[in-house]
């Protein structure tokens, strides 16, 4: 928000990389960041070629979860409030995601066509994440009594 | 809350019966209420005999969902606010349930050992439901601006 670090140094991207490497239990520690982030990048052309038939791959849903977990982590970092992400995703690839703190829904997102989940590039990933983080932080600052209710 | 109708006439119980019959698509329209409600009643003795090994039956999870959907419906009825139930239940039988309206978490419930989900009797079901409804209504009345945010 305030500064513009290189994409790979952005806290959201670093969070994502931590979550990806944590899941692999050390097996991916030596893999380059670009390679680990590459499944999050899906160009428009690639999206068109992904069929919406059938259920999205479980790996896609794991990426969606990591993206919103990283957003929750960044909101925690900026506000000091504990965030719980709740994903309610239908196996066909649509649903709702909320990030909750106390009695406040800090972030709410409706998602669909998750078969095609991904971003044009790392810049777009950061931009979308920043928007959700800013939204969550603003809500927490606006309703402190609901957060601590 | 204000009056004490017979258990079977309580709005929560009527909601539950509607949800149960709706799911059966007409097949259970002629079945007596008691029979349809009986899976919600699990005595202490019966609970002790239900093993916690393995995943709870999908029917149990469907009952949990109906119970909280009925609670959401009753909160809607009393407040005029649309409620979205979000169930985030691990297949092993524990998790979190929230009822959301606008940016407010009207009701939050942590659940566990859902293998043994059920109530001593209809009176206890109503009592627990009323407590959650009252909690949700009170939160909505306390934070109207969060609900409409």
PDB file of N, CA and C in Angstrom, chain A residues 96-139:
ATOM      1  N   UNK A  96     -18.280 -19.335  -1.258  1.00  0.00           N
ATOM      2  CA  UNK A  96     -18.078 -18.098  -0.545  1.00  0.00           C
ATOM      3  C   UNK A  96     -16.919 -18.268   0.424  1.00  0.00           C
ATOM      4  N   UNK A  97     -16.145 -17.210   0.539  1.00  0.00           N
ATOM      5  CA  UNK A  97     -15.016 -17.202   1.450  1.00  0.00           C
ATOM      6  C   UNK A  97     -15.178 -15.990   2.352  1.00  0.00           C
ATOM      7  N   UNK A  98     -15.032 -16.200   3.656  1.00  0.00           N
ATOM      8  CA  UNK A  98     -15.065 -15.067   4.582  1.00  0.00           C
ATOM      9  C   UNK A  98     -13.834 -15.126   5.476  1.00  0.00           C
ATOM     10  N   UNK A  99     -13.341 -13.944   5.810  1.00  0.00           N
ATOM     11  CA  UNK A  99     -12.280 -13.831   6.809  1.00  0.00           C
ATOM     12  C   UNK A  99     -12.909 -13.137   8.007  1.00  0.00           C
ATOM     13  N   UNK A 100     -12.886 -13.830   9.134  1.00  0.00           N
ATOM     14  CA  UNK A 100     -13.617 -13.374  10.308  1.00  0.00           C
ATOM     15  C   UNK A 100     -12.658 -13.004  11.428  1.00  0.00           C
ATOM     16  N   UNK A 101     -12.995 -11.949  12.149  1.00  0.00           N
ATOM     17  CA  UNK A 101     -12.282 -11.627  13.386  1.00  0.00           C
ATOM     18  C   UNK A 101     -13.308 -11.160  14.405  1.00  0.00           C
ATOM     19  N   UNK A 102     -13.349 -11.848  15.543  1.00  0.00           N
ATOM     20  CA  UNK A 102     -14.411 -11.577  16.512  1.00  0.00           C
ATOM     21  C   UNK A 102     -15.755 -11.743  15.841  1.00  0.00           C
ATOM     22  N   UNK A 103     -16.607 -10.749  15.961  1.00  0.00           N
ATOM     23  CA  UNK A 103     -17.931 -10.839  15.333  1.00  0.00           C
ATOM     24  C   UNK A 103     -17.974 -10.151  13.974  1.00  0.00           C
ATOM     25  N   UNK A 104     -16.801  -9.756  13.478  1.00  0.00           N
ATOM     26  CA  UNK A 104     -16.775  -9.009  12.215  1.00  0.00           C
ATOM     27  C   UNK A 104     -16.364  -9.887  11.030  1.00  0.00           C
ATOM     28  N   UNK A 105     -17.117  -9.753   9.944  1.00  0.00           N
ATOM     29  CA  UNK A 105     -16.695 -10.328   8.670  1.00  0.00           C
ATOM     30  C   UNK A 105     -15.792  -9.277   8.024  1.00  0.00           C
ATOM     31  N   UNK A 106     -14.478  -9.461   8.171  1.00  0.00           N
ATOM     32  CA  UNK A 106     -13.540  -8.453   7.673  1.00  0.00           C
ATOM     33  C   UNK A 106     -13.502  -8.457   6.154  1.00  0.00           C
ATOM     34  N   UNK A 107     -13.536  -9.653   5.575  1.00  0.00           N
ATOM     35  CA  UNK A 107     -13.486  -9.791   4.116  1.00  0.00           C
ATOM     36  C   UNK A 107     -14.524 -10.821   3.709  1.00  0.00           C
ATOM     37  N   UNK A 108     -15.250 -10.514   2.661  1.00  0.00           N
ATOM     38  CA  UNK A 108     -16.189 -11.490   2.121  1.00  0.00           C
ATOM     39  C   UNK A 108     -15.969 -11.570   0.616  1.00  0.00           C
ATOM     40  N   UNK A 109     -15.905 -12.769   0.095  1.00  0.00           N
ATOM     41  CA  UNK A 109     -15.661 -12.941  -1.346  1.00  0.00           C
ATOM     42  C   UNK A 109     -16.517 -14.080  -1.875  1.00  0.00           C
ATOM     43  N   UNK A 110     -17.236 -13.789  -2.945  1.00  0.00           N
ATOM     44  CA  UNK A 110     -17.938 -14.857  -3.653  1.00  0.00           C
ATOM     45  C   UNK A 110     -17.034 -15.300  -4.788  1.00  0.00           C
ATOM     46  N   UNK A 111     -16.846 -16.584  -4.911  1.00  0.00           N
ATOM     47  CA  UNK A 111     -15.976 -17.092  -5.976  1.00  0.00           C
ATOM     48  C   UNK A 111     -16.756 -18.054  -6.858  1.00  0.00           C
ATOM     49  N   UNK A 112     -16.338 -18.124  -8.106  1.00  0.00           N
ATOM     50  CA  UNK A 112     -16.974 -19.076  -9.029  1.00  0.00           C
ATOM     51  C   UNK A 112     -15.975 -19.466 -10.113  1.00  0.00           C
ATOM     52  N   UNK A 113     -16.310 -20.491 -10.857  1.00  0.00           N
ATOM     53  CA  UNK A 113     -15.427 -20.986 -11.921  1.00  0.00           C
ATOM     54  C   UNK A 113     -13.999 -21.141 -11.420  1.00  0.00           C
ATOM     55  N   UNK A 114     -13.871 -21.772 -10.267  1.00  0.00           N
ATOM     56  CA  UNK A 114     -12.531 -21.902  -9.670  1.00  0.00           C
ATOM     57  C   UNK A 114     -11.617 -22.812 -10.491  1.00  0.00           C
ATOM     58  N   UNK A 115     -12.192 -23.545 -11.441  1.00  0.00           N
ATOM     59  CA  UNK A 115     -11.350 -24.313 -12.374  1.00  0.00           C
ATOM     60  C   UNK A 115     -10.291 -23.388 -12.983  1.00  0.00           C
ATOM     61  N   UNK A 116     -10.679 -22.108 -13.122  1.00  0.00           N
ATOM     62  CA  UNK A 116      -9.812 -21.147 -13.814  1.00  0.00           C
ATOM     63  C   UNK A 116      -9.137 -20.175 -12.851  1.00  0.00           C
ATOM     64  N   UNK A 117      -9.066 -20.542 -11.556  1.00  0.00           N
ATOM     65  CA  UNK A 117      -8.458 -19.645 -10.571  1.00  0.00           C
ATOM     66  C   UNK A 117      -7.006 -19.356 -10.919  1.00  0.00           C
ATOM     67  N   UNK A 118      -6.681 -18.086 -10.951  1.00  0.00           N
ATOM     68  CA  UNK A 118      -5.309 -17.685 -11.239  1.00  0.00           C
ATOM     69  C   UNK A 118      -5.275 -16.228 -11.650  1.00  0.00           C
ATOM     70  N   UNK A 119      -4.076 -15.700 -11.764  1.00  0.00           N
ATOM     71  CA  UNK A 119      -3.884 -14.279 -12.057  1.00  0.00           C
ATOM     72  C   UNK A 119      -3.036 -14.125 -13.312  1.00  0.00           C
ATOM     73  N   UNK A 120      -3.250 -12.995 -13.985  1.00  0.00           N
ATOM     74  CA  UNK A 120      -2.508 -12.710 -15.219  1.00  0.00           C
ATOM     75  C   UNK A 120      -0.997 -12.740 -14.984  1.00  0.00           C
ATOM     76  N   UNK A 121      -0.608 -12.141 -13.884  1.00  0.00           N
ATOM     77  CA  UNK A 121       0.804 -12.110 -13.514  1.00  0.00           C
ATOM     78  C   UNK A 121       0.884 -11.809 -12.012  1.00  0.00           C
ATOM     79  N   UNK A 122       2.089 -11.792 -11.483  1.00  0.00           N
ATOM     80  CA  UNK A 122       2.264 -11.589 -10.047  1.00  0.00           C
ATOM     81  C   UNK A 122       1.749 -10.208  -9.619  1.00  0.00           C
ATOM     82  N   UNK A 123       1.887  -9.235 -10.531  1.00  0.00           N
ATOM     83  CA  UNK A 123       1.386  -7.895 -10.236  1.00  0.00           C
ATOM     84  C   UNK A 123      -0.120  -7.899  -9.996  1.00  0.00           C
ATOM     85  N   UNK A 124      -0.835  -8.645 -10.821  1.00  0.00           N
ATOM     86  CA  UNK A 124      -2.292  -8.700 -10.652  1.00  0.00           C
ATOM     87  C   UNK A 124      -2.675  -9.448  -9.370  1.00  0.00           C
ATOM     88  N   UNK A 125      -1.923 -10.497  -9.057  1.00  0.00           N
ATOM     89  CA  UNK A 125      -2.154 -11.230  -7.800  1.00  0.00           C
ATOM     90  C   UNK A 125      -2.018 -10.270  -6.618  1.00  0.00           C
ATOM     91  N   UNK A 126      -0.945  -9.494  -6.622  1.00  0.00           N
ATOM     92  CA  UNK A 126      -0.695  -8.559  -5.522  1.00  0.00           C
ATOM     93  C   UNK A 126      -1.785  -7.492  -5.451  1.00  0.00           C
ATOM     94  N   UNK A 127      -2.165  -7.004  -6.619  1.00  0.00           N
ATOM     95  CA  UNK A 127      -3.189  -5.952  -6.674  1.00  0.00           C
ATOM     96  C   UNK A 127      -4.514  -6.446  -6.071  1.00  0.00           C
ATOM     97  N   UNK A 128      -4.918  -7.660  -6.460  1.00  0.00           N
ATOM     98  CA  UNK A 128      -6.182  -8.210  -5.939  1.00  0.00           C
ATOM     99  C   UNK A 128      -6.067  -8.483  -4.440  1.00  0.00           C
ATOM    100  N   UNK A 129      -4.917  -9.006  -4.041  1.00  0.00           N
ATOM    101  CA  UNK A 129      -4.717  -9.298  -2.625  1.00  0.00           C
ATOM    102  C   UNK A 129      -4.732  -8.002  -1.813  1.00  0.00           C
ATOM    103  N   UNK A 130      -4.043  -6.981  -2.312  1.00  0.00           N
ATOM    104  CA  UNK A 130      -3.978  -5.689  -1.607  1.00  0.00           C
ATOM    105  C   UNK A 130      -5.365  -5.097  -1.424  1.00  0.00           C
ATOM    106  N   UNK A 131      -6.207  -5.254  -2.455  1.00  0.00           N
ATOM    107  CA  UNK A 131      -7.559  -4.708  -2.375  1.00  0.00           C
ATOM    108  C   UNK A 131      -8.326  -5.387  -1.232  1.00  0.00           C
ATOM    109  N   UNK A 132      -8.203  -6.707  -1.143  1.00  0.00           N
ATOM    110  CA  UNK A 132      -8.892  -7.442  -0.089  1.00  0.00           C
ATOM    111  C   UNK A 132      -8.308  -7.127   1.289  1.00  0.00           C
ATOM    112  N   UNK A 133      -6.984  -6.997   1.349  1.00  0.00           N
ATOM    113  CA  UNK A 133      -6.334  -6.655   2.624  1.00  0.00           C
ATOM    114  C   UNK A 133      -6.809  -5.267   3.068  1.00  0.00           C
ATOM    115  N   UNK A 134      -6.813  -4.313   2.133  1.00  0.00           N
ATOM    116  CA  UNK A 134      -7.216  -2.939   2.464  1.00  0.00           C
ATOM    117  C   UNK A 134      -8.664  -2.912   2.950  1.00  0.00           C
ATOM    118  N   UNK A 135      -9.501  -3.685   2.277  1.00  0.00           N
ATOM    119  CA  UNK A 135     -10.913  -3.788   2.645  1.00  0.00           C
ATOM    120  C   UNK A 135     -11.045  -4.332   4.071  1.00  0.00           C
ATOM    121  N   UNK A 136     -10.302  -5.388   4.359  1.00  0.00           N
ATOM    122  CA  UNK A 136     -10.362  -6.005   5.680  1.00  0.00           C
ATOM    123  C   UNK A 136      -9.840  -5.080   6.771  1.00  0.00           C
ATOM    124  N   UNK A 137      -8.720  -4.437   6.500  1.00  0.00           N
ATOM    125  CA  UNK A 137      -8.128  -3.530   7.492  1.00  0.00           C
ATOM    126  C   UNK A 137      -9.079  -2.360   7.764  1.00  0.00           C
ATOM    127  N   UNK A 138      -9.687  -1.840   6.691  1.00  0.00           N
ATOM    128  CA  UNK A 138     -10.618  -0.713   6.848  1.00  0.00           C
ATOM    129  C   UNK A 138     -11.819  -1.118   7.698  1.00  0.00           C
ATOM    130  N   UNK A 139     -12.338  -2.312   7.460  1.00  0.00           N
ATOM    131  CA  UNK A 139     -13.498  -2.774   8.233  1.00  0.00           C
ATOM    132  C   UNK A 139     -13.132  -2.926   9.712  1.00  0.00           C
TER     133      UNK A 139
END
